[in-house]
Amino acid sequence: MKRLRENQALFEERQLFGIRKLKLGVASVAIAAAFSLGTASGHTTVAAESLTSVEPIDGAVMVKSGAADQEQGSNELPEATDISDIAGTSDVTKVSAAVNADTVKEVQPVAAPLIEDQAQEETTDQSQPSSSIVPVTTDSSLETPEATSSEEPIAEQTLRLHFKTLPAQDLSSLGLWVWDDVETPSDQLGGWPTGATNFSLAKTDDYGYYMDVKLSANQANKVSFLINNTKGDNLTGDRTIDLLSPKMNEVWIDGQELSYYRPLAQGYIRINYYRSDGHYDNKSLWLWGSADASMTSQQGAWPDGIDFKQVGRYGAYIDVKLADTNELGFLLLDERQTGDAVKIQPNDYIFKDLKNHTQIFLKDEDPTIYTNPYFVNHVRLIGAKQVSPSSIEASFTTLADVDKESLLKELKISTDSKEAVAITDITLDEKTHKAVITGDFSQAVATYTVTFHHESFQARPSWQYKDSLYAYDGELGARVREAGAKVDLTIWSPSADKVSLVLYDKADQTKVVGKIALTKGDKGEWSTTLSADSGLGISDYRGYFYHYEITRNGKAVLVLDPYAKSLAAWNSELAKTDPSYKVAKAAIVDPAAIGDKELAFADIKGFHKREDAIIYEAHVRDFTSDQAIANDLKAQFGTFAAFVEKLDYLKELGITHVQLLPVMSYYFVNELANKERMLTYSSSDNNYNWGYDPQSYFALTGMYSTDPTDPAKRIEEFKQLVNEIHKRGMGVILDVVYNHTANVDIFEDLEPNYYHFMNADGTARTSFGGGRLGTTHYMSRRVLVDSITYLVDEYKVDGFRFDMMGDHDAAAIEKAFLAAKALNPNIIMLGEGWVTYQGDEHMPEQPADQSWMSQTDTVASFSDDFRNQLKSGFPNEGSPAFITGGARDIMTIFHNIKAQPTNFLADDPGDVIQYIAAHDNLTLFDIIAQSIKKDPSVAANAAEIHRRLRLGNLLVLTSQGTPFLHAGQEYGRTKQFKDEAYKGKVADDKVPNKSHLLVNEDGTPFEYPYFIHDSYDSTDAINHFDWAKATDTERYPESTTSQAFTKGLIALRRSTDAFRLASKAEIDQKVKLITVPNEHGIKAQDLVIAYQTTASNGDVYAVFVNADSNDRTIRLTGEFQALLAGEVIVDAKQAGTEALASPEGVVLTKDGVKLSGLTATIIRLRASQSDKETLGARTDQAAHHQEKLVAAQTAGEVSQFSAKTLPKTGTSQLDALLALAGSGILAGLGGLVSKSKRR
């Protein structure tokens, strides 16, 4: 699931994921390679044709005509009460905006202004370029809006966003998507991506493009935005602008840097000085430190400083040329005074952050150096929380150069009754920007307020404080007793003033049948028991629905029980129509009494360790939504029941585990319409979902039930599916999404400022519109661990795949694994280990990401390195890689084949999931077509794509680690947009959502050029599993050949442990590279690779892959010459465990293996039975040599064995010695010599 969503450390930085209606979704896997913002996804940037890179001397103001001109040319400003008055007219832009000022660097301009001798130029037309500056050029093919010679006035209650550059796409395809404190969020103007304001409406000035955004009528604190395109790509990632002042109405954006003043050039800093009295005569500046000699030379004898001659919108100013960026010292002087009085502010001004700022701001006698024109202290209080009865933690923008004593003078604590509370001590942490304040904060009814420099925050009880007081280990949810006659219900909400149960009728979920008050316990839990005595006239509560109504500070909200085991039928289209539809209604069910009572865990032949698994990822609806099989199905298509009917295909394919895309209740869907087929081509606004927008972690979705209105039916049918998968000797892995919810209110309404990871100000950290579940918090971790435990215990599932696993702390995932393994010893867990962890702000933890793989053997991570080497990946998806004609580093590929990726340390092969395709991004077939630029509508091209696809599947299934296949990868699944209206390229506003335009080598589009890369909102026409291609040999010979080839490889992998060795040490010993770079014509970067691996029984398997379009011969020397006596079991079209009499595309020569272009082979060299018997009869006298490798030689065949792995045959010691001697003689007669080796 990407919306990034790999580093995506911050690769997919917040690539938006599959939350449908918000349409910020992209596959999470693509996320893992993409955390870079700015010109996201590898897009280049371009400025408007009319722009230049000139930065005028007064870079902070656009000079206006009339009165403004006169005032800007004056050395003395009129009296002003705020900086907006300095400009003199209302149509001059007043202020600018800041984005997370503590972490975001100010923008640097592209060229430096000419500073000297320009005082007289202040009133000239500053839109004209300097002759010394080279203008920024653009691609003339891009549409540019009409440029304005000067900016238009900014309307009241409006924020102007200035963009230095934009992604290099047609303006008409780009849009500005906004949310948070704006008058009309983009999602209210239309669905994603069309609700964005089109950039064809943008205007330009001499900085770049700009667009105006109307702010909310209420107090505006922040504005979030992104730039998307008509295809639905998020090109910049999510950006947030903090509004520092009500007067702020501009922000400047250059790539990833945002500035709240117009940036100047590197190498200079502008010192702005604002005086309330407007008098600047005889005011000057005295410089030292990093000031260039050309500046300090302008100073006379003390106190003859550099006069303030220029005037801008922020007062008088001097542009200081810098010699370096170490530290600038200066004083403000009033040269009319004498002695120490000449210093306007007696202490030295010292400014160190010269690398990140090009303007600073001073006012009157204020000793503070401000880095914004609103005189908002750079050291600002941004949040507070109570962490214990004796401590409050305050968060600041920065604590650099702040001392304890000065902070204590300004910091105040008060109760809600305005009573001051004494501070007994304070501890500063400059690294985390936090101050821990010590005092008596134990008043049970008090709410404490922290104040610093006129900014105040309530110190909400932190999650740590709540954990210390209210961590609860009791039962939660609804528990049915006595055949539904009694139901115990418990919910945790310590801050609630009142909690009631709202009960709805079982036959009509809109009808309220009663309301029951709950009683609060000591740990913040609220409980009640429903029975015949509840006065509701109900004898059996099973099947009834309910909400909890939580009242807090006089406001009531309806919430979903987070521990609900089933739900009423859900339709997200009604969510905004009434509070009772905001979230689903929980259902009272007894899961243990529903469905198969004999359900047990899987018994999978040959599955003893992680490396033995072969995982097959499938979407429940996709697997049976092909209309071609409609008459074959007895059950409704797209359901758990229908999935059962096609399970024999997977059994015959040979995989060990079926991984289901999320089946827990997800938000953006209408379950009541799940019977409707979607046969037209569409990739947006459809009743389809991958499920990465969860609203419950315990309850199944009704989308895959034959009757979503019956809360028991989904439980029954899912248990049946699990049972039928187990009957066929396969396991079930569930894809789970704890990294974010569909809507932040789902948990915030339960207990505010607790369940999610927290920002420094105490607000929830969000992702893709939902909250990031804070798994370091006690009750949040319980949700994760308890739900995993429940799913294993109740449904007997065999594993879990964690979406964006790197978003979680490792301890939570480890705890979930141990809890699951205690129930199912064969549990398997894997996840997206991209480096994406955010956690609680300024509270680092060990994430469950790829960096953790060297510390755990419980959970595996997908290997993006393996994927990228073989077929390319985000952000370079579609560029040539090994199987698509791009020569790659052979050693890097070999390390990956050994389950030793080069971008993270895996100390065990089971740590690595080997894959080249998943639900995210283009399918394998489609990405090959994109990379080689060949339209599959041409038969020869399709055949080539299939040959390359087979190479990829072979490499996945012969690599160490755990292989992973996406449904349809075996036959060449495609998600091509084959609508007749989309033959050839279409207008930008018609481009399908989430599509790539694929072109031929000559640049012309394919016949049907659009391919959907993230189909989370696409129709069945795009998403269905194509059963004819998978099984109909007559109609689809290439597809079925690939399917059979993959099936044969799976059988081969399961027939031997050669490709699934148990440890890194064993792999290093038994897996050898044949094609050593720079030997026998093999280049360091090449398109051929060969390697061999030895099974525990002594059989040797050698894999040869030619990804070159030309024939290649791989020379065999030394020990590898013995392979020529082996049997070919894989060729260009066939794979399996039996020898091929006439291999296609494979010729064994006298000294090597010749492969046709795009062909692979596997040679098996069996160990002789006599050798096995001989080696198996070793006596106890040689027990201390168990690690010694014995070379078994038969007619030139060389294999290696570890004695401890060989079978005992019962032969005598003498027989063994004779047999060993005999085999040596035979080897000698054959003229071959080898030596035993010790590792």
Coordinates of C-alpha atoms in Angstrom, one line a residue, residues 100-357:
N100 CA 7.3 24.1 11.8
A101 CA 9.9 26.8 12.4
D102 CA 11.9 24.6 14.7
T103 CA 12.7 22.0 12.0
V104 CA 12.2 23.5 8.6
K105 CA 15.0 25.6 7.0
E106 CA 14.2 28.8 5.3
V107 CA 14.4 28.8 1.5
Q108 CA 17.6 29.9 -0.2
P109 CA 17.4 31.9 -3.4
V110 CA 19.1 30.9 -6.6
A111 CA 21.4 33.8 -6.8
A112 CA 22.8 36.6 -4.7
P113 CA 21.7 40.2 -5.0
L114 CA 24.2 43.0 -5.6
I115 CA 24.4 44.7 -2.2
E116 CA 26.8 47.6 -2.6
D117 CA 25.7 51.0 -3.8
Q118 CA 22.0 50.1 -4.3
A119 CA 20.3 52.4 -1.8
Q120 CA 19.3 54.6 -4.7
E121 CA 17.7 51.6 -6.5
E122 CA 15.1 50.9 -3.8
T123 CA 12.3 52.6 -5.7
T124 CA 13.1 51.1 -9.1
D125 CA 11.1 48.4 -10.6
Q126 CA 12.3 45.3 -8.8
S127 CA 10.7 42.9 -11.1
Q128 CA 13.5 43.6 -13.6
P129 CA 16.4 41.1 -13.5
S130 CA 19.9 42.0 -12.6
S131 CA 22.3 41.8 -15.5
S132 CA 24.6 39.6 -13.4
I133 CA 22.0 36.9 -12.9
V134 CA 21.2 34.1 -15.4
P135 CA 17.4 33.6 -15.7
V136 CA 15.8 30.3 -14.8
T137 CA 14.6 28.7 -18.0
T138 CA 11.8 26.3 -18.4
D139 CA 10.4 23.7 -20.7
S140 CA 8.6 25.8 -23.3
S141 CA 6.1 22.9 -23.8
L142 CA 4.7 23.5 -20.4
E143 CA 1.7 25.7 -20.1
T144 CA 2.4 29.0 -18.1
P145 CA -0.3 31.2 -16.7
E146 CA -0.3 34.9 -17.6
A147 CA 2.5 36.6 -15.6
T148 CA 1.7 39.6 -13.6
S149 CA 4.2 42.5 -13.4
S150 CA 3.3 42.9 -9.7
E151 CA 1.4 40.9 -7.2
E152 CA -2.3 41.5 -6.8
P153 CA -3.4 42.6 -3.3
I154 CA -4.1 39.8 -0.9
A155 CA -7.7 39.7 0.3
E156 CA -8.6 39.6 4.0
Q157 CA -8.6 36.2 5.6
T158 CA -6.4 34.8 2.8
L159 CA -3.1 33.0 2.7
R160 CA -1.0 33.4 -0.4
L161 CA 1.3 30.5 -1.3
H162 CA 4.3 31.4 -3.4
F163 CA 5.9 28.5 -5.3
K164 CA 9.4 29.0 -6.6
T165 CA 9.0 25.9 -8.9
L166 CA 6.4 23.3 -9.7
P167 CA 6.6 19.6 -10.8
A168 CA 7.5 19.4 -14.5
Q169 CA 4.1 18.6 -15.7
D170 CA 1.5 20.5 -17.7
L171 CA -0.1 23.1 -15.3
S172 CA -3.5 21.9 -16.3
S173 CA -2.7 18.5 -14.8
L174 CA -1.5 19.9 -11.5
G175 CA -3.7 20.8 -8.5
L176 CA -3.4 22.3 -5.1
W177 CA -5.1 20.2 -2.5
V178 CA -5.7 21.9 0.9
W179 CA -7.1 21.0 4.3
D180 CA -7.1 22.0 8.0
D181 CA -7.9 25.6 8.8
V182 CA -9.2 26.7 5.4
E183 CA -12.6 27.9 4.5
T184 CA -13.3 25.0 2.1
P185 CA -11.1 21.9 2.2
S186 CA -10.5 20.3 -1.1
D187 CA -12.3 17.2 -0.3
Q188 CA -15.5 19.2 -0.1
L189 CA -15.0 20.4 -3.6
G190 CA -14.9 16.9 -5.1
G191 CA -13.3 13.5 -4.8
W192 CA -9.6 12.9 -5.0
P193 CA -7.9 14.2 -7.1
T194 CA -10.4 16.5 -8.8
G195 CA -11.2 18.6 -5.7
A196 CA -7.8 20.3 -6.0
T197 CA -7.6 23.8 -7.3
N198 CA -6.0 23.6 -10.8
F199 CA -2.7 25.4 -11.3
S200 CA -3.9 26.8 -14.6
L201 CA -5.5 29.4 -12.3
A202 CA -2.2 30.3 -10.7
K203 CA -0.6 33.7 -11.3
T204 CA 3.0 34.6 -11.4
D205 CA 5.3 37.3 -10.1
D206 CA 9.1 37.7 -10.1
Y207 CA 9.4 34.9 -7.5
G208 CA 7.3 32.2 -9.2
Y209 CA 3.8 31.0 -9.2
Y210 CA 1.3 31.9 -6.5
M211 CA -2.2 30.9 -5.4
D212 CA -4.5 32.3 -2.7
V213 CA -6.3 30.1 -0.2
K214 CA -9.2 31.4 1.8
L215 CA -8.7 30.8 5.6
S216 CA -11.3 29.5 8.0
A217 CA -13.5 32.2 9.6
N218 CA -12.5 30.8 13.0
Q219 CA -9.0 31.2 14.4
A220 CA -6.6 29.7 11.8
N221 CA -3.6 27.9 13.3
K222 CA -2.4 25.8 10.4
V223 CA -2.9 25.1 6.7
S224 CA -1.9 21.8 5.1
F225 CA -1.4 21.3 1.4
L226 CA 0.0 19.0 -1.3
I227 CA 0.3 19.2 -5.0
N228 CA -1.3 16.4 -7.0
N229 CA -2.0 15.7 -10.6
T230 CA -5.1 14.5 -12.5
K231 CA -3.8 10.9 -12.3
G232 CA -4.1 11.0 -8.5
D233 CA -0.4 11.1 -7.7
N234 CA 0.7 13.0 -4.6
L235 CA 3.7 14.8 -6.0
T236 CA 5.0 16.6 -2.9
G237 CA 3.8 14.7 0.1
D238 CA 1.8 16.3 2.8
R239 CA 3.0 19.8 3.9
T240 CA 1.8 21.8 6.9
I241 CA 2.1 25.6 7.4
D242 CA 1.9 26.8 11.0
L243 CA 0.3 30.3 11.1
L244 CA 2.3 32.2 13.6
S245 CA 0.1 35.3 13.7
P246 CA -3.4 36.4 12.7
K247 CA -1.7 38.9 10.4
M248 CA 0.2 36.2 8.5
N249 CA -0.9 36.0 4.9
E250 CA 2.0 34.8 2.8
V251 CA 4.4 31.9 2.7
W252 CA 7.2 31.1 0.2
I253 CA 7.8 27.5 -0.9
D254 CA 10.9 26.3 -2.7
G255 CA 11.0 22.5 -3.0
Q256 CA 10.9 21.2 0.5
E257 CA 11.8 24.4 2.2
L258 CA 9.2 26.9 3.4
S259 CA 9.8 30.4 4.5
Y260 CA 7.8 33.0 6.3
Y261 CA 9.7 35.8 4.7
R262 CA 10.8 36.2 1.1
P263 CA 14.1 34.4 1.0
L264 CA 17.3 36.2 0.1
A265 CA 20.6 34.8 -1.3
Q266 CA 23.0 32.6 0.5
G267 CA 26.1 34.5 1.7
Y268 CA 24.0 37.5 3.0
I269 CA 21.8 38.1 5.9
R270 CA 19.3 41.0 6.2
I271 CA 19.0 42.6 9.6
N272 CA 15.6 44.2 9.8
Y273 CA 15.0 46.8 12.5
Y274 CA 11.5 48.0 13.4
R275 CA 10.9 50.9 15.7
S276 CA 7.5 51.8 17.0
D277 CA 8.3 55.5 16.9
G278 CA 9.3 55.2 13.2
H279 CA 12.5 57.2 13.9
Y280 CA 15.6 55.8 12.2
D281 CA 17.9 58.8 12.0
N282 CA 21.3 58.2 13.5
K283 CA 20.5 54.6 14.1
S284 CA 23.3 52.3 13.0
L285 CA 24.8 48.8 13.3
W286 CA 28.1 47.6 14.7
L287 CA 29.3 44.3 13.3
W288 CA 31.8 41.6 14.1
G289 CA 32.2 37.8 13.9
S290 CA 31.1 36.4 10.5
A291 CA 30.6 39.7 8.9
D292 CA 32.7 40.1 5.7
A293 CA 35.6 42.5 5.8
S294 CA 33.7 44.6 3.1
M295 CA 31.1 45.3 5.8
T296 CA 33.3 45.9 8.9
S297 CA 35.5 48.2 6.8
Q298 CA 32.5 50.5 6.5
Q299 CA 32.5 51.1 10.2
G300 CA 34.5 54.1 11.5
A301 CA 35.8 54.7 14.9
W302 CA 33.5 53.6 17.7
P303 CA 30.6 54.3 17.7
D304 CA 30.4 55.2 14.1
G305 CA 28.5 52.2 12.7
I306 CA 26.8 51.4 9.4
D307 CA 23.7 53.5 9.1
F308 CA 20.3 52.1 8.4
K309 CA 19.6 53.7 5.0
Q310 CA 17.2 51.2 3.3
V311 CA 13.6 50.8 4.3
G312 CA 11.4 47.7 3.6
R313 CA 8.1 46.3 4.8
Y314 CA 9.7 45.2 8.1
G315 CA 11.4 48.5 9.0
A316 CA 14.8 49.8 8.2
Y317 CA 17.4 47.2 7.2
I318 CA 21.0 46.5 6.3
D319 CA 22.1 43.6 4.1
V320 CA 25.2 42.1 5.6
K321 CA 27.6 40.2 3.5
L322 CA 29.0 37.1 5.3
A323 CA 32.5 35.8 5.4
D324 CA 31.3 32.5 6.9
T325 CA 28.3 31.0 8.6
N326 CA 29.7 30.6 12.1
E327 CA 28.4 33.4 14.3
L328 CA 27.4 37.0 13.7
G329 CA 27.8 39.5 16.5
F330 CA 26.3 43.0 16.4
L331 CA 25.0 46.0 18.3
L332 CA 22.2 48.5 17.6
L333 CA 23.5 52.0 18.1
D334 CA 21.9 55.4 18.6
E335 CA 24.7 57.7 17.6
R336 CA 23.1 60.7 19.1
Q337 CA 23.9 59.3 22.6
T338 CA 27.2 59.0 24.4
G339 CA 28.9 56.4 26.5
D340 CA 27.1 53.2 27.1
A341 CA 23.8 54.9 26.2
V342 CA 24.9 54.7 22.6
K343 CA 23.8 51.0 22.8
I344 CA 20.1 50.8 22.2
Q345 CA 20.2 47.4 23.8
P346 CA 23.2 47.0 26.2
N347 CA 23.9 43.4 25.6
D348 CA 25.5 42.0 22.5
Y349 CA 23.3 40.4 19.8
I350 CA 24.7 37.0 18.8
F351 CA 23.2 35.0 16.0
K352 CA 24.4 31.6 15.1
D353 CA 21.9 30.1 12.7
L354 CA 23.3 31.7 9.6
K355 CA 23.0 28.5 7.5
N356 CA 19.2 28.4 7.8
H357 CA 18.2 32.1 7.8

